[in-house]
Amino acid sequence: MLTIVAFQLTVENVQPPYHLIMSEVNMGRRKEKCENCTKQCNKKQSGAGVSSLPEADVANREVPASSPPLQQQVLLSACLSCEGCVSEEESLKISQQNLEEVARVLGQNKKCDVTKHQVLVVSVCSQSLPFFAVKFGLDIPEATRKLCGFLKSLGVQYVFDTTLAAGFSILESQREFVQRYRKRNHDNQALPMFTSSCPGWIRYAERVLGSLVTPHICTARSPQQIMGCLVKDYFTKQKKLSPDKLYHMVVAPCFDKKLEAVREEFYNSLLDSRDVDCVLTSGEVFLMMEQMKVSVADLDSVPLDHVMSEAGGQALVRHEGKGSEGFLEHVFKYAAKELFGLDVDQITYKTLRNRDFQEVCLERDGEVLLQFASVYGFRNIQTLVHRMRTGHIPYQLVEVLSCPGGCVSGRGQAEGETGGRVDKALVQQMEEAYSSLTVRLPDTNPDLLILYQDWLEGQDSTHANTLLHTQYTQQTPSQTQTHIQWTHGKMLLLFLSLGLFTSNVQSEKQGVNVTCENQSVVAGQNHNLTCRVDYSDAYQNKKGDVGNSETGCKTEQYFWKDKSNSPIRNCDCTKDCNTTITTNTYFCEIKNVTNADEGNYTFTINTNCGNGHGTLNVSVTCEYNVNIQ
């Protein structure tokens, strides 16, 4: 997840009397380990931060004229893309997605130069609405009207929700699954199909897992990016606007949506326009309201706008699924009908490892026709990918979300006020609020049918495929491969980068070969870290040296280091290690394992034939495989 530091800002002359001011926003603590990942990000974060506004300045809703400009910063201490795959250019684009940018657009619209004016449109994700309902102490429909009233009081012209866009994404995912299923016998990459709505999962799949997973990812765009097309393509045409004259902001439950918004395929270089110009999390918007001392009771109740008409006030609905858009349930019911002629009214989940790893089956006469799974949170994703590597994955479709509990539990809105941890009571309230909305199948939404014809020229048109789909491919730098070469005692380290899901890592070049396996450890027990060393290749190299008559390799030293790169006591040998051997297994015991012991451990061995190095990742679970949260 991304940890974002937002900034002080002000908009001049915004009426009614709201001036945007933002002090430090640190939605995740910069040294706090992300609970959704299984290892600590290795990036070093500076201890310096943005100081809070003086009390008087907050009261006056003004930024002192003498205040120095605040350095924009993106903290990646809790980022699931923690392997250095966020480029400087991407970091800059992400850092610009903050309230200061929104304030710039609003302030620009107050100036006389109309050539620089932009229509400001806000799209609110459906999973963000329960957050505001709980925080406002209202039901979702009234809370949504209050939120809309607040945004419009700032100068926002249109406020939409993203249900319509999510409907497109679901319908396209349904159809793609059926197509993949029908060609499964002659295309080994057709199944399983992984859902594509979660940008955290997509980022990790592309940058870490690569070709193992990317061919299996559904090509349907996420609801956020389809909403971007709806606003920047369909809506601008209805309003006779150029896309660059409209500024599109999305309110989302997680920080990873910021990464998704800056993907290159969602940028129009000719018009210098992005489908989504800015993403703010629900927590960022609510904190802005707190800083501005906004009284919810004093806000006007304003109905949402509708992308297809001026009239607002349509009833809010949701799709299947307790904390997300329910891709699994919709695809399951559609596929059962389309492929087997079976109507499924109720889906029964079977819990496997925990409530975030569940499966559903469609059976007829004792035969399993379909087997789907929902996998939420990176610890469960780790299990899923390990099974895929070993060829033991029985599912035709897997709904994958990086946040435990689904989108409602996104870190941009589910964290408590202190400590940076998920507020479980808040999450439960949000889930209850979300489930109170009426479920509506996208198949029965007449607006979608109209848009398919009037906007996209039909479901199977080139226009529909271009605007509703994208491609996901392995991206460099690859983090699924380890390249190490050892020659005649001299180490050549070409590249070493381990992903979260690597279950077995070893060097395959000639030399001293070290094999270390990632391990899942039960909390409270003692555990042996294990690496195996094979000297056979190095020994053959040494025998080939002119005049060499030695009969084997001799260990000169070996040592283990913990996740902070510190040597582990009693797990080393720095002298008198002159043991001639061809193969060996090395252990290092960790006593009374706790959650703090999670992370990467390294093993290094030096011999007179060559040197070796291996890394393994340790994840810690409670008894009975219940994840530590």
XYZ file of C-alpha atoms in Angstrom:
629
model
C 0.000 0.000 0.000
C 1.105 3.553 -0.499
C 1.634 5.806 2.482
C 0.900 9.354 1.432
C 1.939 12.603 3.034
C -0.448 15.344 1.908
C 0.131 19.057 2.233
C -1.076 22.401 3.515
C -3.100 24.177 0.908
C -5.672 26.867 0.427
C -8.117 27.931 -2.231
C -8.808 31.617 -2.435
C -12.357 32.978 -2.492
C -14.281 29.704 -2.516
C -17.890 30.280 -1.484
C -19.715 28.980 0.555
C -17.013 29.556 3.134
C -14.757 26.532 2.730
C -11.016 27.116 2.297
C -9.077 23.930 1.660
C -6.323 23.514 4.195
C -4.440 20.302 4.762
C -1.828 19.564 7.363
C 0.109 16.331 7.576
C -1.696 13.251 6.345
C 0.063 10.027 7.109
C -2.538 7.354 6.491
C -0.027 4.626 7.309
C 2.847 5.139 9.701
C 6.081 5.448 7.775
C 7.872 2.830 9.858
C 4.814 0.618 10.254
C 4.885 -2.678 8.439
C 2.025 -3.069 5.996
C -0.313 -5.708 7.369
C -1.253 -6.758 3.858
C 2.296 -7.736 2.907
C 4.463 -10.540 4.199
C 7.693 -8.629 4.497
C 9.018 -5.227 5.440
C 9.773 -2.847 2.603
C 13.538 -2.403 2.470
C 13.417 1.241 1.550
C 14.877 3.595 4.141
C 12.552 6.403 5.072
C 13.686 9.716 6.375
C 12.576 10.641 9.866
C 11.760 14.167 8.759
C 8.157 14.899 8.018
C 5.736 17.703 7.434
C 5.073 19.606 10.601
C 1.527 20.214 11.711
C -0.107 23.554 11.220
C 0.055 25.877 14.229
C -3.213 25.876 16.119
C -3.947 29.501 15.259
C -3.470 28.854 11.546
C -5.997 26.016 11.594
C -8.475 28.186 13.417
C -8.059 30.999 10.877
C -8.203 28.558 7.930
C -5.183 30.231 6.379
C -1.681 29.198 5.439
C 0.835 31.781 6.712
C 2.379 33.736 3.899
C 5.826 33.043 5.284
C 5.368 29.286 5.265
C 8.023 27.622 3.121
C 6.807 25.403 0.305
C 6.318 21.843 1.475
C 8.243 19.140 -0.269
C 5.987 16.642 -1.960
C 6.766 13.129 -0.886
C 5.529 9.625 -1.484
C 6.503 7.247 1.276
C 6.796 3.657 0.144
C 7.466 2.105 3.545
C 4.245 0.128 3.354
C 3.998 -0.244 -0.400
C 3.229 -3.612 -1.898
C 5.375 -2.492 -4.857
C 8.344 -2.369 -2.486
C 10.878 -3.950 -4.826
C 11.945 -0.664 -6.366
C 9.513 -0.888 -9.265
C 8.068 2.585 -8.721
C 10.122 4.830 -10.973
C 11.026 8.428 -10.228
C 8.564 9.519 -12.908
C 5.780 7.469 -11.346
C 6.642 8.770 -7.881
C 6.337 12.327 -9.159
C 2.963 11.619 -10.777
C 1.667 9.990 -7.612
C 2.904 12.840 -5.436
C 0.863 15.239 -7.552
C -2.344 13.408 -6.692
C -3.232 15.397 -3.617
C -5.470 18.140 -2.353
C -3.041 20.803 -3.510
C -3.703 19.835 -7.122
C -7.456 19.943 -6.583
C -7.076 23.349 -4.936
C -5.061 24.535 -7.935
C -7.888 23.610 -10.325
C -10.527 25.240 -8.120
C -8.442 28.377 -7.721
C -7.757 28.534 -11.439
C -11.497 28.412 -12.125
C -11.936 31.594 -10.049
C -9.571 33.588 -12.249
C -10.558 35.652 -15.243
C -8.606 33.648 -17.814
C -11.377 31.288 -18.933
C -9.011 29.445 -21.295
C -7.524 27.752 -18.224
C -10.834 26.842 -16.611
C -11.639 23.142 -16.197
C -14.899 21.433 -15.321
C -14.240 19.539 -12.091
C -15.907 16.133 -11.856
C -15.681 13.794 -8.864
C -16.468 10.066 -9.035
C -16.951 8.348 -5.686
C -16.257 4.602 -5.493
C -19.162 2.594 -4.146
C -16.972 1.105 -1.395
C -16.098 4.601 -0.130
C -19.718 5.481 0.626
C -20.018 3.233 3.735
C -17.005 5.025 5.226
C -18.711 8.414 5.043
C -21.972 6.899 6.303
C -20.233 5.614 9.442
C -18.240 8.802 9.976
C -21.294 11.030 9.481
C -23.559 8.795 11.566
C -26.067 8.559 8.708
C -27.349 5.907 6.329
C -25.545 5.649 2.991
C -28.077 7.580 0.859
C -28.143 10.604 3.194
C -24.386 10.489 3.809
C -23.846 10.460 0.044
C -26.034 13.541 -0.368
C -24.093 15.335 2.376
C -20.773 14.398 0.745
C -22.076 15.639 -2.591
C -23.176 18.891 -0.945
C -19.703 19.360 0.554
C -17.896 18.736 -2.727
C -20.172 21.065 -4.672
C -19.740 23.781 -2.058
C -16.034 23.748 -2.951
C -16.706 24.323 -6.633
C -17.067 20.775 -7.979
C -19.595 20.823 -10.815
C -20.570 17.127 -11.033
C -20.454 14.237 -8.561
C -21.041 10.647 -9.741
C -20.816 7.255 -8.134
C -19.000 4.440 -9.961
C -21.722 1.760 -9.924
C -22.381 2.141 -13.650
C -18.695 1.680 -14.484
C -18.492 -1.358 -12.193
C -21.431 -2.833 -14.093
C -19.496 -2.574 -17.352
C -16.459 -4.233 -15.759
C -18.565 -7.113 -14.419
C -20.367 -7.714 -17.714
C -17.107 -7.736 -19.671
C -15.497 -10.077 -17.128
C -18.454 -12.466 -17.388
C -18.241 -12.662 -21.135
C -14.466 -13.062 -21.136
C -14.619 -15.939 -18.660
C -17.087 -17.862 -20.813
C -14.858 -17.307 -23.847
C -11.805 -18.529 -21.944
C -13.663 -21.550 -20.600
C -14.734 -22.629 -24.091
C -11.160 -22.597 -25.393
C -9.574 -24.140 -22.297
C -8.801 -27.432 -24.060
C -6.568 -25.865 -26.710
C -5.185 -22.874 -24.786
C -3.324 -23.721 -21.582
C -3.314 -20.052 -20.570
C -7.070 -19.630 -20.780
C -7.723 -20.827 -17.236
C -7.616 -20.056 -14.426
C -8.753 -16.477 -14.949
C -7.785 -13.912 -12.305
C -9.894 -10.810 -11.802
C -8.345 -7.449 -12.667
C -10.201 -4.901 -10.545
C -7.535 -4.566 -7.821
C -4.550 -2.386 -8.823
C -2.430 -3.657 -5.932
C -2.750 -7.219 -7.184
C -2.175 -6.157 -10.797
C 0.949 -4.232 -9.885
C 2.382 -7.187 -8.037
C 1.459 -9.653 -10.757
C 3.139 -7.591 -13.463
C 6.281 -6.615 -11.574
C 6.936 -9.713 -9.481
C 5.096 -12.766 -10.800
C 5.393 -11.964 -14.487
C 4.459 -14.496 -17.142
C 3.366 -17.082 -14.581
C 0.244 -15.005 -13.953
C -0.208 -12.167 -16.447
C -1.679 -14.271 -19.315
C -4.398 -15.396 -16.904
C -5.501 -11.903 -15.838
C -8.880 -10.758 -17.129
C -8.458 -7.946 -19.628
C -11.537 -6.005 -18.489
C -10.608 -2.612 -17.086
C -11.295 -1.874 -13.449
C -14.383 0.150 -12.449
C -12.183 3.179 -11.771
C -10.672 3.233 -15.240
C -13.940 2.494 -17.025
C -15.367 5.418 -15.077
C -12.470 7.442 -16.448
C -13.535 6.525 -19.989
C -17.172 7.302 -19.228
C -16.251 10.761 -17.972
C -13.471 11.675 -20.402
C -15.034 10.138 -23.514
C -18.816 9.826 -23.208
C -19.576 12.654 -20.777
C -17.276 15.193 -22.447
C -18.962 14.529 -25.776
C -22.376 15.073 -24.182
C -21.165 18.386 -22.764
C -19.252 19.307 -25.938
C -15.990 19.555 -24.007
C -12.466 18.554 -24.891
C -11.148 15.945 -22.402
C -8.345 18.267 -21.324
C -10.961 20.823 -20.254
C -12.329 18.432 -17.649
C -10.528 17.513 -14.420
C -11.583 14.098 -13.133
C -11.013 13.205 -9.491
C -11.847 9.832 -7.929
C -12.511 9.177 -4.243
C -11.358 5.621 -3.508
C -10.902 3.331 -0.490
C -7.216 2.517 -1.091
C -3.969 4.196 -2.051
C -3.154 1.755 -4.849
C -5.749 3.466 -7.020
C -3.252 6.311 -7.347
C -0.783 3.922 -8.985
C -3.467 2.683 -11.349
C -4.403 6.195 -12.443
C -0.859 6.952 -13.692
C -0.545 3.867 -15.916
C 0.564 4.913 -19.398
C -2.298 3.200 -21.247
C -4.742 5.501 -19.478
C -3.045 8.656 -20.743
C -3.880 10.525 -23.972
C -0.621 12.121 -25.059
C -2.247 14.103 -27.893
C -4.623 15.883 -25.511
C -2.321 15.692 -22.472
C -5.214 14.178 -20.549
C -5.575 11.228 -18.185
C -8.779 9.239 -17.758
C -8.398 9.890 -14.020
C -6.443 13.018 -13.158
C -6.349 12.602 -9.407
C -7.219 9.981 -6.782
C -7.907 10.912 -3.173
C -8.681 8.308 -0.556
C -11.815 8.492 1.550
C -9.624 9.174 4.560
C -7.929 12.115 2.863
C -11.274 13.714 2.015
C -12.631 13.189 5.526
C -9.474 14.581 7.118
C -9.826 17.646 4.905
C -13.352 18.109 6.260
C -12.037 17.800 9.815
C -9.277 20.333 9.192
C -11.862 22.717 7.789
C -14.097 22.106 10.824
C -17.036 21.265 8.587
C -20.303 20.508 10.367
C -22.129 17.689 8.597
C -25.451 18.995 9.961
C -24.884 22.321 8.209
C -24.163 20.794 4.816
C -26.822 20.823 2.122
C -28.164 17.446 1.012
C -27.510 17.358 -2.716
C -28.338 14.322 -4.884
C -25.675 12.689 -7.015
C -25.516 13.527 -10.698
C -26.001 10.906 -13.391
C -23.533 10.559 -16.227
C -26.361 10.108 -18.752
C -28.614 13.003 -17.766
C -28.953 16.223 -15.808
C -31.452 14.610 -13.473
C -30.001 13.203 -10.270
C -31.376 11.375 -7.296
C -31.318 7.821 -8.640
C -31.459 5.212 -5.904
C -28.088 3.912 -4.767
C -27.551 0.210 -5.397
C -24.685 -2.222 -5.056
C -23.544 -5.387 -6.756
C -23.113 -8.821 -5.181
C -20.298 -9.231 -2.685
C -19.914 -8.286 0.958
C -17.013 -5.845 0.655
C -16.301 -5.514 -3.054
C -18.017 -5.453 -6.433
C -18.684 -9.202 -6.237
C -17.016 -10.274 -9.470
C -16.922 -13.913 -8.343
C -20.640 -14.159 -7.652
C -21.699 -12.419 -10.851
C -19.373 -14.465 -13.068
C -20.345 -17.690 -11.270
C -24.081 -17.192 -11.835
C -23.601 -16.046 -15.429
C -21.303 -18.968 -16.297
C -23.631 -21.512 -14.672
C -26.470 -20.299 -16.882
C -24.484 -19.702 -20.054
C -22.387 -22.879 -19.976
C -24.628 -25.412 -18.241
C -28.130 -23.950 -18.346
C -28.348 -23.848 -14.552
C -29.929 -21.037 -12.548
C -28.077 -20.234 -9.319
C -29.977 -18.129 -6.825
C -27.832 -18.539 -3.741
C -24.087 -19.075 -3.501
C -22.659 -21.011 -0.561
C -19.042 -20.271 0.366
C -16.719 -22.853 1.884
C -14.086 -21.244 4.117
C -10.618 -22.729 3.656
C -7.658 -21.098 5.436
C -9.695 -18.186 6.811
C -12.608 -15.915 5.916
C -10.484 -14.317 3.173
C -9.779 -17.607 1.399
C -13.043 -19.198 0.335
C -14.297 -21.293 -2.557
C -17.615 -22.045 -4.251
C -18.540 -25.051 -6.373
C -21.206 -25.805 -8.942
C -22.150 -29.480 -8.940
C -24.570 -31.592 -10.941
C -25.181 -35.269 -10.236
C -22.042 -35.405 -8.108
C -19.858 -33.866 -10.826
C -18.037 -30.578 -10.103
C -18.735 -28.281 -13.046
C -17.231 -25.040 -11.737
C -14.902 -24.285 -8.849
C -14.134 -20.638 -8.032
C -12.211 -19.033 -5.168
C -12.021 -15.625 -3.518
C -8.552 -14.789 -2.232
C -8.093 -11.570 -0.292
C -4.884 -10.321 1.325
C -1.304 -11.043 0.317
C -0.773 -13.898 2.728
C -3.559 -15.805 1.052
C -2.306 -14.721 -2.375
C 1.050 -16.218 -1.435
C -0.635 -19.552 -0.803
C -2.532 -19.331 -4.086
C 0.558 -18.611 -6.182
C 2.549 -21.351 -4.466
C -0.169 -23.804 -5.481
C -0.090 -22.452 -9.012
C 3.670 -22.931 -9.228
C 3.301 -26.546 -8.182
C 0.384 -27.127 -10.533
C -2.172 -27.700 -7.776
C -4.808 -25.082 -8.463
C -8.269 -26.507 -9.160
C -10.047 -23.205 -9.790
C -11.304 -21.833 -13.102
C -11.662 -18.310 -11.690
C -10.115 -16.535 -8.712
C -11.270 -13.164 -7.441
C -8.076 -11.592 -6.093
C -7.979 -8.503 -3.873
C -4.910 -7.243 -2.017
C -6.844 -5.954 1.001
C -8.032 -8.489 3.591
C -11.796 -8.193 3.810
C -12.133 -6.709 0.327
C -12.310 -3.146 -0.974
C -14.329 -1.777 1.944
C -11.297 -2.596 4.112
C -8.942 -0.554 1.928
C -6.126 1.105 3.841
C -7.223 4.526 2.635
C -10.260 4.377 4.908
C -10.056 1.416 7.282
C -7.178 2.509 9.505
C -7.722 3.654 13.054
C -6.856 7.134 14.216
C -3.700 5.927 15.962
C -1.107 3.322 15.225
C -1.862 2.853 11.530
C -3.656 -0.444 12.115
C -6.983 -1.515 10.681
C -9.902 -0.435 12.860
C -11.882 -3.683 12.984
C -14.920 -2.039 14.559
C -14.975 0.561 11.773
C -14.662 -2.157 9.121
C -17.566 -4.099 10.620
C -19.747 -0.989 10.632
C -18.840 -0.252 7.021
C -19.628 -3.816 5.948
C -23.014 -3.634 7.644
C -23.764 -0.287 6.007
C -22.683 -1.554 2.583
C -24.835 -4.691 2.851
C -27.882 -2.506 3.550
C -27.914 -1.294 -0.059
C -30.183 -3.043 -2.546
C -28.436 -5.503 -4.881
C -28.949 -4.932 -8.580
C -27.593 -7.196 -11.298
C -25.766 -5.244 -14.014
C -27.456 -7.481 -16.595
C -30.764 -5.820 -15.721
C -29.517 -2.228 -15.787
C -31.127 -0.504 -18.805
C -28.550 2.314 -18.705
C -25.795 -0.153 -19.540
C -27.724 -1.492 -22.500
C -28.284 2.035 -23.792
C -24.622 2.961 -23.382
C -23.482 -0.197 -25.167
C -25.475 0.916 -28.198
C -25.215 4.709 -28.120
C -21.666 5.072 -26.810
C -19.825 1.844 -27.655
C -21.616 0.827 -30.882
C -22.437 -2.621 -29.539
C -20.916 -5.139 -27.128
C -18.540 -6.700 -29.628
C -17.445 -3.497 -31.346
C -13.864 -2.316 -31.684
C -14.813 0.772 -29.704
C -16.073 -1.343 -26.798
C -12.943 -3.473 -26.794
C -10.696 -0.389 -26.827
C -12.431 1.486 -24.019
C -13.419 -1.393 -21.751
C -10.325 -3.602 -21.980
C -6.569 -3.370 -21.564
C -3.618 -5.753 -21.465
C -1.497 -6.824 -18.517
C 2.026 -8.053 -19.227
C 5.238 -8.788 -17.390
C 7.081 -5.551 -16.753
C 10.724 -4.913 -16.019
C 12.565 -5.006 -13.769
C 11.664 -8.661 -13.355
C 11.593 -9.797 -9.768
C 10.855 -13.438 -10.265
C 14.313 -14.493 -11.348
C 17.625 -14.737 -9.547
C 20.745 -14.509 -11.700
C 23.992 -15.452 -9.947
C 27.169 -16.758 -11.541
C 30.117 -18.168 -9.639
C 33.458 -18.779 -11.418
C 36.715 -20.068 -9.840
C 36.123 -18.523 -6.432
C 35.202 -15.093 -7.839
C 31.594 -14.063 -7.368
C 29.792 -12.260 -10.152
C 26.522 -10.963 -8.771
C 24.369 -10.168 -11.794
C 21.027 -9.634 -10.109
C 19.298 -10.730 -6.952
C 15.733 -9.730 -6.269
C 13.238 -11.952 -4.504
C 9.471 -11.580 -4.756
C 7.038 -12.294 -1.941
C 5.715 -15.396 -3.604
C 8.979 -17.135 -4.562
C 8.754 -20.556 -2.987
C 12.152 -21.899 -4.068
C 15.153 -19.767 -4.987
C 18.485 -21.055 -6.179
C 21.370 -20.223 -8.482
C 21.588 -22.486 -11.500
C 24.936 -21.368 -12.881
C 28.154 -23.324 -12.360
C 29.717 -22.785 -8.953
C 28.642 -23.016 -5.347
C 24.869 -23.402 -5.596
C 22.739 -22.290 -2.640
C 19.075 -23.301 -2.402
C 16.816 -21.667 0.222
C 13.088 -22.236 0.555
C 10.656 -19.644 1.842
C 8.993 -20.868 5.009
C 5.740 -20.361 6.891
C 6.270 -20.602 10.648
C 3.776 -21.046 13.479
C 4.065 -18.329 16.113
C 5.421 -19.394 19.505
C 7.486 -22.310 18.210
C 11.194 -22.722 17.564
C 12.129 -22.922 13.897
C 15.183 -23.804 11.843
C 16.019 -21.635 8.853
C 17.322 -23.972 6.169
C 19.565 -23.610 3.123
C 21.185 -26.361 1.102
C 24.611 -25.965 -0.508
C 25.847 -27.928 -3.505
C 29.586 -27.697 -4.253
C 29.657 -30.188 -7.115
C 29.921 -27.679 -9.976
C 32.549 -25.637 -8.164
C 34.508 -28.781 -7.410
C 34.535 -29.728 -11.085
C 35.780 -26.229 -11.902
C 38.566 -26.562 -9.347
C 39.615 -29.986 -10.609
C 39.971 -28.489 -14.034
C 42.588 -26.007 -12.842
C 46.095 -26.872 -14.050
C 48.116 -28.494 -11.306
C 45.201 -28.811 -8.887
C 45.256 -32.063 -6.972
C 42.789 -31.283 -4.160
C 39.979 -33.771 -3.743
C 37.158 -31.425 -2.745
C 36.035 -27.990 -1.609
C 36.734 -26.717 1.883
C 34.409 -24.453 3.829
C 36.234 -21.322 4.962
C 33.339 -19.501 6.652
C 29.582 -19.178 6.660
C 27.108 -16.915 8.431
C 23.414 -16.005 8.632
C 22.010 -12.477 8.761
C 18.571 -11.424 9.915
C 16.101 -9.122 8.177
C 17.965 -6.007 9.433
C 21.164 -7.408 7.873
C 22.736 -8.099 11.270
C 24.675 -11.350 11.901
C 22.755 -13.946 13.915
C 24.703 -15.212 16.902
C 25.471 -18.934 17.113
C 24.597 -19.317 13.423
C 28.039 -18.746 11.957
C 31.487 -20.144 11.600
C 34.311 -17.728 10.924
C 37.272 -20.014 11.637
C 38.141 -23.710 11.853
C 35.496 -24.453 9.215
C 37.966 -26.360 7.061
C 35.626 -29.274 6.356
C 35.939 -30.977 3.004
C 32.448 -31.827 1.725
C 30.458 -32.066 -1.510
C 26.946 -31.325 -0.227
C 25.593 -29.926 3.017
C 22.511 -28.468 4.682
C 22.883 -25.454 6.975
C 20.458 -24.495 9.751
C 19.883 -21.489 11.966
C 17.424 -21.789 14.836
C 14.993 -18.987 15.758
C 13.527 -19.535 19.202
C 9.949 -18.638 20.180
C 8.982 -17.150 16.819
C 6.855 -13.984 16.883
C 5.325 -11.758 14.214
C 8.391 -9.501 14.544
C 10.519 -12.305 13.077
C 8.873 -12.045 9.665
C 11.105 -10.923 6.822
C 14.035 -11.889 4.600
C 17.027 -13.802 5.979
C 20.291 -14.334 4.110
C 22.871 -17.108 4.165
C 26.434 -16.611 2.879
C 29.149 -19.236 2.518
C 32.750 -18.853 1.362
C 34.820 -21.825 0.205
C 38.141 -22.303 -1.482
C 36.165 -23.312 -4.592
C 33.817 -20.351 -4.673
C 31.264 -18.362 -2.719
C 27.503 -18.741 -2.369
C 24.612 -16.595 -1.208
C 20.922 -17.349 -0.652
C 17.874 -15.535 0.667
C 14.643 -16.855 2.124
C 11.465 -15.213 3.369
C 9.804 -16.173 6.641
C 6.097 -15.540 7.216
C 4.489 -16.136 10.603
C 0.995 -17.470 11.225
C -1.010 -18.301 14.313
C -2.115 -21.870 15.104
C -4.610 -23.413 12.661
C -3.328 -21.174 9.834
C -5.190 -18.103 11.064
C -3.403 -15.053 9.683
C -1.881 -12.583 12.076
C -3.555 -9.244 11.414
